[in-house]
Coordinates of C-alpha atoms and ligand atoms in Angstrom, one line a residue:
G1442 CA -12.6 24.9 -33.8
D1443 CA -11.2 25.5 -30.3
L1444 CA -12.3 23.0 -27.7
R1445 CA -13.0 24.5 -24.4
V1446 CA -11.6 23.3 -21.1
P1447 CA -14.5 21.7 -19.3
H1448 CA -15.3 22.9 -15.9
V1449 CA -17.0 20.4 -13.5
A1450 CA -18.3 20.8 -10.0
L1451 CA -18.3 17.8 -7.6
L1452 CA -20.5 17.4 -4.6
P1453 CA -19.7 14.5 -2.3
S1454 CA -21.8 13.2 0.6
A1455 CA -20.9 12.6 4.2
G1456 CA -18.5 9.9 5.4
M1457 CA -15.1 8.7 4.1
G1458 CA -16.9 6.0 2.0
H1459 CA -18.3 8.9 -0.1
L1460 CA -15.6 11.4 0.2
T1461 CA -12.7 9.2 -0.8
P1462 CA -14.0 8.1 -4.3
F1463 CA -14.9 11.8 -5.0
L1464 CA -11.4 12.9 -4.2
R1465 CA -10.0 10.2 -6.5
L1466 CA -12.4 11.2 -9.2
A1467 CA -11.4 14.8 -8.8
A1468 CA -7.7 14.0 -9.1
L1469 CA -8.5 11.8 -12.2
L1470 CA -10.4 14.6 -13.9
A1471 CA -7.7 17.1 -13.1
S1472 CA -5.2 14.8 -14.8
H1473 CA -7.4 14.8 -17.9
D1474 CA -7.2 18.6 -18.0
V1475 CA -10.7 19.2 -16.6
S1476 CA -11.0 22.1 -14.3
V1477 CA -12.5 21.0 -11.1
T1478 CA -14.5 22.8 -8.3
F1479 CA -14.9 20.7 -5.3
I1480 CA -17.8 21.6 -3.1
T1481 CA -17.3 20.6 0.5
P1482 CA -20.2 20.5 2.9
N1483 CA -19.1 22.1 6.1
P1484 CA -18.8 20.9 8.9
T1485 CA -18.0 17.2 8.2
V1486 CA -19.1 14.4 10.5
S1487 CA -15.7 13.0 11.2
L1488 CA -12.2 14.2 11.8
A1489 CA -11.0 11.8 9.1
E1490 CA -13.0 13.7 6.5
S1491 CA -11.8 17.1 7.4
Q1492 CA -8.1 16.0 7.5
S1493 CA -8.3 14.1 4.3
L1494 CA -9.9 17.1 2.6
S1495 CA -7.2 19.5 3.7
N1496 CA -4.4 17.2 2.8
F1497 CA -6.0 16.7 -0.6
L1498 CA -6.4 20.4 -1.3
M1499 CA -2.8 21.1 -0.4
A1500 CA -1.6 18.4 -2.8
F1501 CA -3.9 19.5 -5.6
P1502 CA -3.7 23.3 -5.6
Q1503 CA -5.3 23.4 -9.1
I1504 CA -8.6 22.1 -7.6
T1505 CA -10.8 24.9 -6.3
R1506 CA -12.7 24.4 -3.1
K1507 CA -16.1 25.9 -2.4
Q1508 CA -17.7 25.5 0.9
L1509 CA -21.4 24.7 1.4
H1510 CA -22.1 26.0 4.9
L1511 CA -24.6 23.7 6.5
L1512 CA -27.5 25.2 8.4
P1513 CA -27.2 24.7 12.1
L1514 CA -28.5 21.4 13.5
D1515 CA -32.1 21.5 14.4
E1516 CA -32.4 19.9 17.8
S1517 CA -36.1 19.0 17.3
C1518 CA -35.2 16.4 14.7
A1519 CA -31.9 15.4 16.3
N1520 CA -31.2 11.9 15.1
S1521 CA -31.5 8.6 16.8
E1522 CA -30.2 6.9 13.7
D1523 CA -26.8 6.8 12.0
P1524 CA -25.0 10.2 12.3
F1525 CA -23.8 9.9 8.6
Y1526 CA -27.3 9.4 7.3
Y1527 CA -28.4 12.3 9.4
H1528 CA -25.7 14.4 7.8
F1529 CA -27.1 13.5 4.3
E1530 CA -30.3 15.0 5.5
L1531 CA -28.5 18.1 6.8
I1532 CA -26.8 18.7 3.5
R1533 CA -30.1 18.1 1.7
R1534 CA -31.8 20.8 3.8
S1535 CA -29.0 23.3 3.0
S1536 CA -29.1 22.6 -0.7
H1537 CA -31.0 25.8 -1.6
L1538 CA -27.6 27.5 -1.0
L1539 CA -26.2 25.6 -4.0
S1540 CA -28.0 27.5 -6.7
P1541 CA -26.3 30.8 -6.0
L1542 CA -23.0 29.0 -5.4
L1543 CA -23.1 27.2 -8.8
S1544 CA -24.2 30.1 -10.8
S1545 CA -21.4 32.3 -9.4
L1546 CA -18.7 30.0 -10.6
S1547 CA -16.5 31.2 -13.4
P1548 CA -15.9 30.0 -16.0
P1549 CA -19.5 28.7 -16.2
L1550 CA -19.8 25.0 -15.4
S1551 CA -20.0 22.3 -18.1
A1552 CA -21.5 19.8 -15.8
M1553 CA -22.1 18.8 -12.2
I1554 CA -21.3 15.5 -10.6
T1555 CA -23.4 14.7 -7.5
D1556 CA -23.3 12.0 -4.9
M1557 CA -26.2 9.5 -5.3
S1558 CA -27.7 10.5 -1.9
F1559 CA -28.5 14.0 -3.3
T1560 CA -30.1 13.0 -6.6
S1561 CA -33.6 14.2 -5.8
T1562 CA -32.4 17.4 -4.2
V1563 CA -29.8 18.6 -6.6
L1564 CA -31.4 17.6 -10.0
P1565 CA -34.1 20.2 -9.8
I1566 CA -31.4 22.8 -9.0
T1567 CA -29.1 21.9 -11.9
D1568 CA -32.2 21.6 -14.2
S1569 CA -33.2 25.1 -13.4
L1570 CA -29.7 26.2 -14.3
G1571 CA -29.7 24.2 -17.5
L1572 CA -26.7 22.2 -16.2
P1573 CA -26.1 18.5 -17.1
N1574 CA -26.0 16.5 -13.9
Y1575 CA -24.2 13.2 -13.5
I1576 CA -24.8 11.0 -10.5
F1577 CA -21.8 9.3 -9.0
F1578 CA -22.9 6.0 -7.4
T1579 CA -20.2 5.1 -4.9
S1580 CA -21.0 1.4 -4.5
S1581 CA -21.1 -1.5 -6.9
A1582 CA -23.2 -1.7 -10.1
K1583 CA -25.0 -4.6 -8.5
M1584 CA -26.1 -2.4 -5.7
L1585 CA -27.1 0.2 -8.3
T1586 CA -29.7 -2.3 -9.6
L1587 CA -31.3 -2.3 -6.2
Y1588 CA -31.1 1.4 -5.8
V1589 CA -33.0 2.2 -9.0
S1590 CA -35.5 -0.7 -8.5
F1591 CA -36.3 -0.4 -4.9
H1592 CA -39.2 2.1 -5.3
T1593 CA -40.9 -0.2 -7.8
M1594 CA -40.8 -3.1 -5.3
L1595 CA -42.7 -1.5 -2.5
G1596 CA -45.9 -3.3 -1.4
P1597 CA -48.6 -2.2 1.0
N1598 CA -47.3 -0.4 4.1
H1599 CA -44.1 0.2 2.1
T1600 CA -42.8 -3.3 2.8
I1601 CA -40.8 -5.4 0.5
K1602 CA -42.2 -8.9 -0.2
D1603 CA -39.8 -10.4 -2.8
D1604 CA -36.2 -10.7 -3.7
L1605 CA -35.0 -8.5 -6.5
Q1606 CA -35.0 -10.4 -9.7
V1607 CA -33.5 -9.0 -12.9
P1608 CA -33.7 -11.3 -16.0
G1609 CA -30.2 -12.7 -16.7
L1610 CA -28.8 -11.6 -13.3
G1611 CA -28.6 -13.5 -10.0
P1612 CA -31.2 -12.3 -7.6
I1613 CA -30.6 -10.0 -4.7
P1614 CA -32.3 -11.9 -1.8
K1615 CA -34.1 -9.8 0.8
S1616 CA -31.7 -11.1 3.4
R1617 CA -28.8 -9.3 1.7
M1618 CA -30.5 -6.0 1.4
P1619 CA -29.6 -3.2 3.9
P1620 CA -31.7 -4.1 6.9
P1621 CA -33.4 -0.6 7.3
L1622 CA -34.9 -1.1 3.8
L1623 CA -36.9 -4.1 5.1
Q1624 CA -38.4 -2.2 8.1
E1625 CA -42.1 -1.3 7.8
S1626 CA -41.6 2.2 9.2
N1627 CA -39.8 4.7 7.2
N1628 CA -36.3 5.7 8.2
L1629 CA -33.7 8.0 6.6
L1630 CA -32.0 5.3 4.6
K1631 CA -35.2 4.0 3.2
T1632 CA -36.5 7.4 2.3
F1633 CA -33.2 8.2 0.6
F1634 CA -33.5 5.0 -1.4
I1635 CA -37.0 5.7 -2.5
E1636 CA -36.7 9.4 -3.4
N1637 CA -33.2 9.3 -5.0
G1638 CA -33.8 6.0 -6.7
K1639 CA -36.8 7.3 -8.5
K1640 CA -35.0 10.4 -9.7
M1641 CA -31.9 8.6 -11.1
T1642 CA -33.7 8.3 -14.4
E1643 CA -33.7 12.0 -14.9
S1644 CA -29.9 12.4 -14.6
S1645 CA -27.5 12.9 -17.5
G1646 CA -25.6 9.7 -16.7
I1647 CA -24.6 7.5 -13.8
L1648 CA -20.9 7.0 -13.0
V1649 CA -19.9 3.9 -11.1
N1650 CA -16.6 3.0 -9.5
T1651 CA -16.5 -0.4 -11.1
Y1652 CA -15.2 -2.0 -14.3
E1653 CA -16.2 -4.3 -17.1
S1654 CA -14.4 -7.5 -16.2
I1655 CA -16.0 -7.8 -12.7
E1656 CA -19.5 -6.5 -13.4
S1657 CA -20.0 -6.9 -17.2
E1658 CA -23.4 -8.6 -16.9
T1659 CA -24.8 -6.1 -14.5
L1660 CA -23.6 -3.2 -16.5
A1661 CA -25.1 -4.6 -19.6
A1662 CA -28.4 -5.3 -17.9
L1663 CA -28.5 -1.7 -16.7
N1664 CA -27.6 -0.2 -20.0
E1665 CA -30.0 -2.5 -22.0
G1666 CA -33.0 -1.4 -20.0
K1667 CA -33.4 -4.7 -18.3
V1668 CA -33.3 -3.2 -14.8
L1669 CA -35.4 -0.2 -15.5
R1670 CA -36.7 0.8 -18.9
K1671 CA -35.6 4.4 -18.8
L1672 CA -32.2 4.7 -17.3
P1673 CA -29.5 7.1 -18.6
S1674 CA -26.2 5.5 -19.5
V1675 CA -24.3 3.8 -16.7
I1676 CA -20.6 4.5 -17.1
S1677 CA -18.0 2.4 -15.4
I1678 CA -15.0 4.5 -14.6
G1679 CA -13.2 2.4 -12.0
P1680 CA -11.5 1.1 -10.2
L1681 CA -10.5 4.7 -9.3
A1682 CA -6.8 4.6 -8.6
P1683 CA -5.8 5.7 -5.1
C1684 CA -4.0 9.0 -5.1
F1685 CA -1.5 9.4 -2.3
F1686 CA -1.6 12.8 -0.8
E1687 CA -1.3 12.0 2.8
T1688 CA 2.0 11.9 4.6
S1689 CA 2.8 8.3 4.9
Q1690 CA 3.2 6.8 8.3
Q1691 CA 5.6 3.9 8.0
L1692 CA 4.8 1.1 10.4
Q1693 CA 8.0 -0.4 11.5
W1694 CA 6.2 -3.5 12.8
L1695 CA 4.8 -4.2 9.3
N1696 CA 8.2 -3.7 7.7
N1697 CA 9.5 -6.5 9.9
Q1698 CA 6.9 -9.1 8.9
A1699 CA 7.4 -11.8 6.2
T1700 CA 6.0 -11.2 2.7
G1701 CA 2.2 -12.0 2.5
S1702 CA 2.0 -13.1 6.1
V1703 CA -0.2 -10.5 7.7
L1704 CA -4.0 -10.3 7.9
Y1705 CA -5.3 -6.8 7.9
V1706 CA -8.4 -6.4 10.0
I1707 CA -10.6 -3.3 9.6
F1708 CA -14.3 -2.7 9.2
G1709 CA -14.6 0.7 7.6
S1710 CA -14.9 4.2 9.0
R1711 CA -18.4 4.0 10.4
T1712 CA -18.9 0.6 12.0
A1713 CA -18.4 -0.1 15.7
M1714 CA -18.7 -3.7 16.9
S1715 CA -20.0 -4.5 20.3
R1716 CA -17.4 -4.8 23.0
E1717 CA -18.1 -8.5 23.4
Q1718 CA -17.6 -9.1 19.6
I1719 CA -14.4 -7.1 19.6
R1720 CA -13.0 -9.3 22.3
E1721 CA -14.2 -12.5 20.7
L1722 CA -12.5 -11.3 17.4
G1723 CA -9.3 -10.5 19.2
D1724 CA -9.3 -14.0 20.8
G1725 CA -10.0 -15.6 17.5
L1726 CA -7.2 -13.7 15.7
V1727 CA -4.7 -14.8 18.4
R1728 CA -5.9 -18.4 18.2
S1729 CA -5.6 -18.5 14.4
G1730 CA -1.8 -18.4 14.8
C1731 CA -1.6 -15.8 12.0
R1732 CA 0.1 -12.4 12.1
F1733 CA -2.4 -9.6 12.0
L1734 CA -2.7 -5.8 12.0
W1735 CA -6.0 -4.9 13.5
A1736 CA -7.7 -1.5 13.6
V1737 CA -10.0 -1.5 16.6
K1738 CA -13.1 0.7 16.3
D1739 CA -15.3 1.2 19.3
K1740 CA -17.5 4.1 18.2
K1741 CA -19.2 5.0 14.9
V1742 CA -17.7 8.5 14.8
D1743 CA -13.9 8.8 15.2
I1744 CA -14.2 12.0 17.4
E1745 CA -16.0 10.0 20.1
D1746 CA -13.6 7.0 19.9
D1747 CA -11.4 7.8 22.8
E1748 CA -11.4 4.7 25.0
K1749 CA -7.9 3.2 25.4
L1750 CA -7.1 -0.2 23.9
T1751 CA -6.5 -1.7 27.4
E1752 CA -10.1 -0.8 28.3
V1753 CA -11.6 -2.1 25.1
L1754 CA -9.7 -5.4 25.0
G1755 CA -8.8 -5.8 28.6
E1756 CA -5.2 -6.2 29.7
E1757 CA -5.0 -9.9 29.4
L1758 CA -6.2 -10.1 25.8
L1759 CA -4.1 -7.1 24.8
E1760 CA -1.0 -8.9 26.0
R1761 CA -1.8 -12.0 24.0
V1762 CA -2.6 -9.8 20.9
K1763 CA 0.7 -8.1 21.2
K1764 CA 2.6 -11.4 20.8
N1765 CA 1.0 -12.2 17.4
G1766 CA 0.0 -8.9 16.0
L1767 CA -0.5 -5.2 16.2
A1768 CA -3.8 -3.7 17.4
M1769 CA -4.3 0.0 17.1
K1770 CA -7.0 2.7 17.4
N1771 CA -5.5 5.4 15.2
W1772 CA -6.4 6.1 11.6
L1773 CA -3.9 4.8 9.1
N1774 CA -4.0 5.1 5.4
Q1775 CA -5.7 1.8 4.5
E1776 CA -4.8 1.9 0.9
E1777 CA -1.1 2.3 1.8
I1778 CA -1.3 -0.6 4.1
L1779 CA -3.0 -2.9 1.6
S1780 CA -0.2 -2.1 -0.9
H1781 CA 2.5 -3.2 1.6
P1782 CA 4.2 -6.5 0.6
A1783 CA 3.7 -8.0 4.1
I1784 CA -0.1 -7.9 3.8
G1785 CA -1.5 -11.3 2.6
G1786 CA -5.2 -11.1 3.5
F1787 CA -7.9 -8.6 4.4
L1788 CA -10.7 -9.3 6.9
S1789 CA -13.1 -6.6 5.7
H1790 CA -16.7 -5.4 6.0
C1791 CA -16.8 -5.1 2.2
G1792 CA -17.4 -1.4 2.0
W1793 CA -17.1 -0.8 -1.7
N1794 CA -14.0 1.4 -1.4
S1795 CA -12.3 -1.3 0.7
L1796 CA -13.0 -3.9 -1.9
S1797 CA -11.8 -1.7 -4.7
E1798 CA -8.6 -1.1 -2.8
A1799 CA -8.2 -4.9 -2.1
L1800 CA -8.6 -5.8 -5.8
W1801 CA -6.4 -2.9 -6.8
N1802 CA -3.6 -4.4 -4.6
G1803 CA -4.4 -8.1 -5.3
V1804 CA -5.2 -8.9 -1.6
R1805 CA -7.4 -11.9 -0.7
V1806 CA -10.5 -11.0 1.3
L1807 CA -12.4 -12.6 4.1
A1808 CA -15.8 -10.9 4.2
W1809 CA -17.7 -9.9 7.3
P1810 CA -20.4 -7.5 6.2
Q1811 CA -21.7 -5.2 8.9
H1812 CA -24.5 -3.2 7.3
G1813 CA -25.7 -1.4 4.2
D1814 CA -24.6 -2.5 0.8
Q1815 CA -21.9 -4.9 2.3
K1816 CA -23.6 -8.2 1.8
V1817 CA -24.4 -7.4 -1.8
N1818 CA -20.7 -6.5 -2.3
A1819 CA -19.5 -9.5 -0.4
D1820 CA -21.4 -11.8 -2.7
L1821 CA -19.9 -10.1 -5.7
M1822 CA -16.4 -10.3 -4.2
E1823 CA -16.8 -14.0 -3.6
R1824 CA -18.1 -14.7 -7.1
I1825 CA -15.2 -13.0 -8.8
G1826 CA -12.9 -15.2 -6.8
L1827 CA -11.2 -12.6 -4.6
G1828 CA -12.1 -14.3 -1.4
T1829 CA -14.5 -16.1 0.9
W1830 CA -17.6 -15.2 2.9
D1831 CA -19.0 -17.3 5.8
K1832 CA -22.7 -16.3 5.6
S1833 CA -23.4 -17.8 9.0
W1834 CA -21.6 -14.9 10.6
G1835 CA -24.5 -12.7 9.8
W1836 CA -24.5 -8.9 9.9
G1837 CA -22.0 -8.6 12.7
D1838 CA -24.7 -6.9 14.7
R1839 CA -25.3 -6.9 18.4
E1840 CA -27.7 -9.9 18.3
T1841 CA -25.3 -12.7 17.2
V1842 CA -21.8 -13.1 18.4
V1843 CA -19.4 -15.0 16.3
K1844 CA -17.2 -17.2 18.5
A1845 CA -13.4 -17.0 18.6
E1846 CA -13.0 -20.7 17.5
D1847 CA -14.9 -20.0 14.3
I1848 CA -12.9 -16.9 13.6
A1849 CA -9.6 -18.6 14.3
Q1850 CA -10.4 -21.5 11.9
T1851 CA -11.8 -19.3 9.1
V1852 CA -8.8 -16.9 9.3
S1853 CA -6.2 -19.7 9.1
E1854 CA -8.1 -21.2 6.2
I1855 CA -8.0 -18.1 4.1
M1856 CA -4.4 -17.3 4.9
G1857 CA -3.4 -20.8 3.8
N1858 CA -5.5 -20.7 0.6
D1859 CA -2.9 -20.3 -2.2
L1860 CA -5.5 -20.6 -5.0
L1861 CA -7.2 -17.4 -3.7
K1862 CA -3.8 -15.7 -3.6
L1863 CA -3.2 -16.4 -7.3
Q1864 CA -6.7 -15.3 -8.2
A1865 CA -6.3 -12.1 -6.3
L1866 CA -3.2 -11.3 -8.3
H1867 CA -5.0 -12.0 -11.6
I1868 CA -7.8 -9.7 -10.5
R1869 CA -5.3 -7.0 -9.7
D1870 CA -3.9 -7.2 -13.2
E1871 CA -7.3 -6.9 -14.8
A1872 CA -8.2 -4.0 -12.5
R1873 CA -5.2 -2.1 -13.5
R1874 CA -5.8 -2.9 -17.2
A1875 CA -9.3 -1.3 -17.0
V1876 CA -7.8 2.1 -16.1
G1877 CA -4.6 1.8 -18.1
D1878 CA -4.1 3.2 -21.6
D1879 CA -6.9 1.7 -23.8
G1880 CA -8.6 0.2 -20.8
S1881 CA -12.4 0.1 -20.8
S1882 CA -12.8 2.6 -18.0
T1883 CA -10.3 5.0 -19.4
K1884 CA -12.1 5.0 -22.7
S1885 CA -15.5 5.6 -21.1
L1886 CA -14.2 8.5 -19.1
A1887 CA -12.4 10.0 -22.1
A1888 CA -15.7 9.8 -24.1
L1889 CA -17.6 11.5 -21.3
I1890 CA -15.1 14.3 -21.0
D1891 CA -15.3 14.9 -24.8
T1892 CA -19.0 15.5 -24.5
W1893 CA -18.3 18.3 -22.0
K1894 CA -15.9 20.0 -24.5
K1895 CA -18.6 20.7 -27.1
Ligands
LIG1025 BR1 -11.5 3.0 9.1 C1 -10.3 3.6 7.8 N1 -8.2 4.3 7.1 O1 -8.5 3.7 9.3 P1 -15.5 2.0 2.7 C2 -10.8 3.8 6.5 N2 -9.9 4.2 5.5 O2 -7.8 4.9 5.0 P2 -17.2 2.8 5.0 C3 -8.6 4.5 5.8 O3 -11.8 5.0 4.3 P3 -19.5 3.2 3.3 C4 -8.9 3.8 8.1 O4 -9.3 3.0 2.7 C5 -11.7 3.5 2.4 O5 -11.2 4.2 1.3 C6 -10.5 3.2 3.4 O6 -14.7 3.3 2.8 C7 -10.5 4.5 4.2 O7 -16.3 1.8 4.0 C8 -12.6 4.4 3.2 O8 -14.6 0.8 2.6 C9 -13.8 3.6 3.8 O9 -16.5 2.1 1.5 O10 -18.1 3.6 4.1 O11 -16.3 3.7 5.7 O12 -18.0 1.8 5.8 O13 -20.4 2.7 4.3 O14 -20.0 4.5 2.7 O15 -19.1 2.2 2.3

């Protein structure tokens, strides 16, 4: 008989790290003739999100946008924590508006795909509408093992005593877990982990932006019930290919650099280092003798990041920086930069999207995790042979300052490591195979879409 065109609604969470993979997934589904409704919580936290969204929607007119208007901010619970986590909470509190929105869509939905941070909020809603609900986990499968296990590891006073051990997999030591999870008191991140982690078992499936050849053991452990006995299938659909929809900003400086000579330095969209660490890093980059392109970030949220480079770096350092590299404060399309032939290395916080863009482009990584899932990701990155991680650098938080000499030495080592360069290219080929014709991720996604057609 006639197969119907599936109609799927996507609900991303706050921050570029969540929005970007959702946009890529939306584009991918659209290319498989799935009709897509993209629900956008409004307002967004950052300017980057709202700009990225509007560029995307212009480039993909076939994708329908529905706005979820967030309830006004309640001053009494104004946040002292991360503004992005707080926004998760805001979206959660506005979620009762979802039910009428979803049921008004035409044609009726075949399925919904929700960001992991809304698992516990959205599942009851989609359940009451009789709608299959898939959770999109926007980090690594390794991190997923912690996400679904965390609530089972809690001891008295909600503390964690042990490392996470899964038979057949390397442990996740406590020291690599997101620091707020180890606090005795509850905080937004910890509450999200517990509540959403518990509910993951009730979803129709879990999509992960990863692929077989880098996380086969972890994916097998998840799907064989070794992590948690009752888990729906975990479906690897990555690495999600970047979709260019932004007007490209050609950097003349980069075009003038020798092939593979430039280290790209950037720590994600929501990490601000201390002023002292920023200057130490700048000094280290200059002393390494390598060329570098450095995105300097002084505040967590881009709208507040208005201090001039001269003030952040100081005039003297800025002059030295200009001789060897390019420092800037504006938002550039990271994926586009990583694909530039002049880029030969990436000093990264190891946000999962950054890593997936690095392996997609075959760029060596020097890890410097800053918070959240980044140590777990950095470990995985090092194991697959994409780069190196100096664990003594810690979390890049405000307590320890990594000195310029250390940075200079480590940077020049990685830029001179030809073995890593070759390995990175091999990883790139495998990554592209996974999503090519007959690739493991392509097949999994096609099978999933087929179930929506019935
Ligand atoms: Br900053 C920056 N340009 O200047 P991650 C980021 N990005 O294109 P995060 C730019 O934002 P979470 C810039 O390519 C990536 O797709 C980048 O995501 C893009 O880290 C995304 O790497 C950033 O996952 O989010 O922002 O720390 O904590 O959720 O992982």
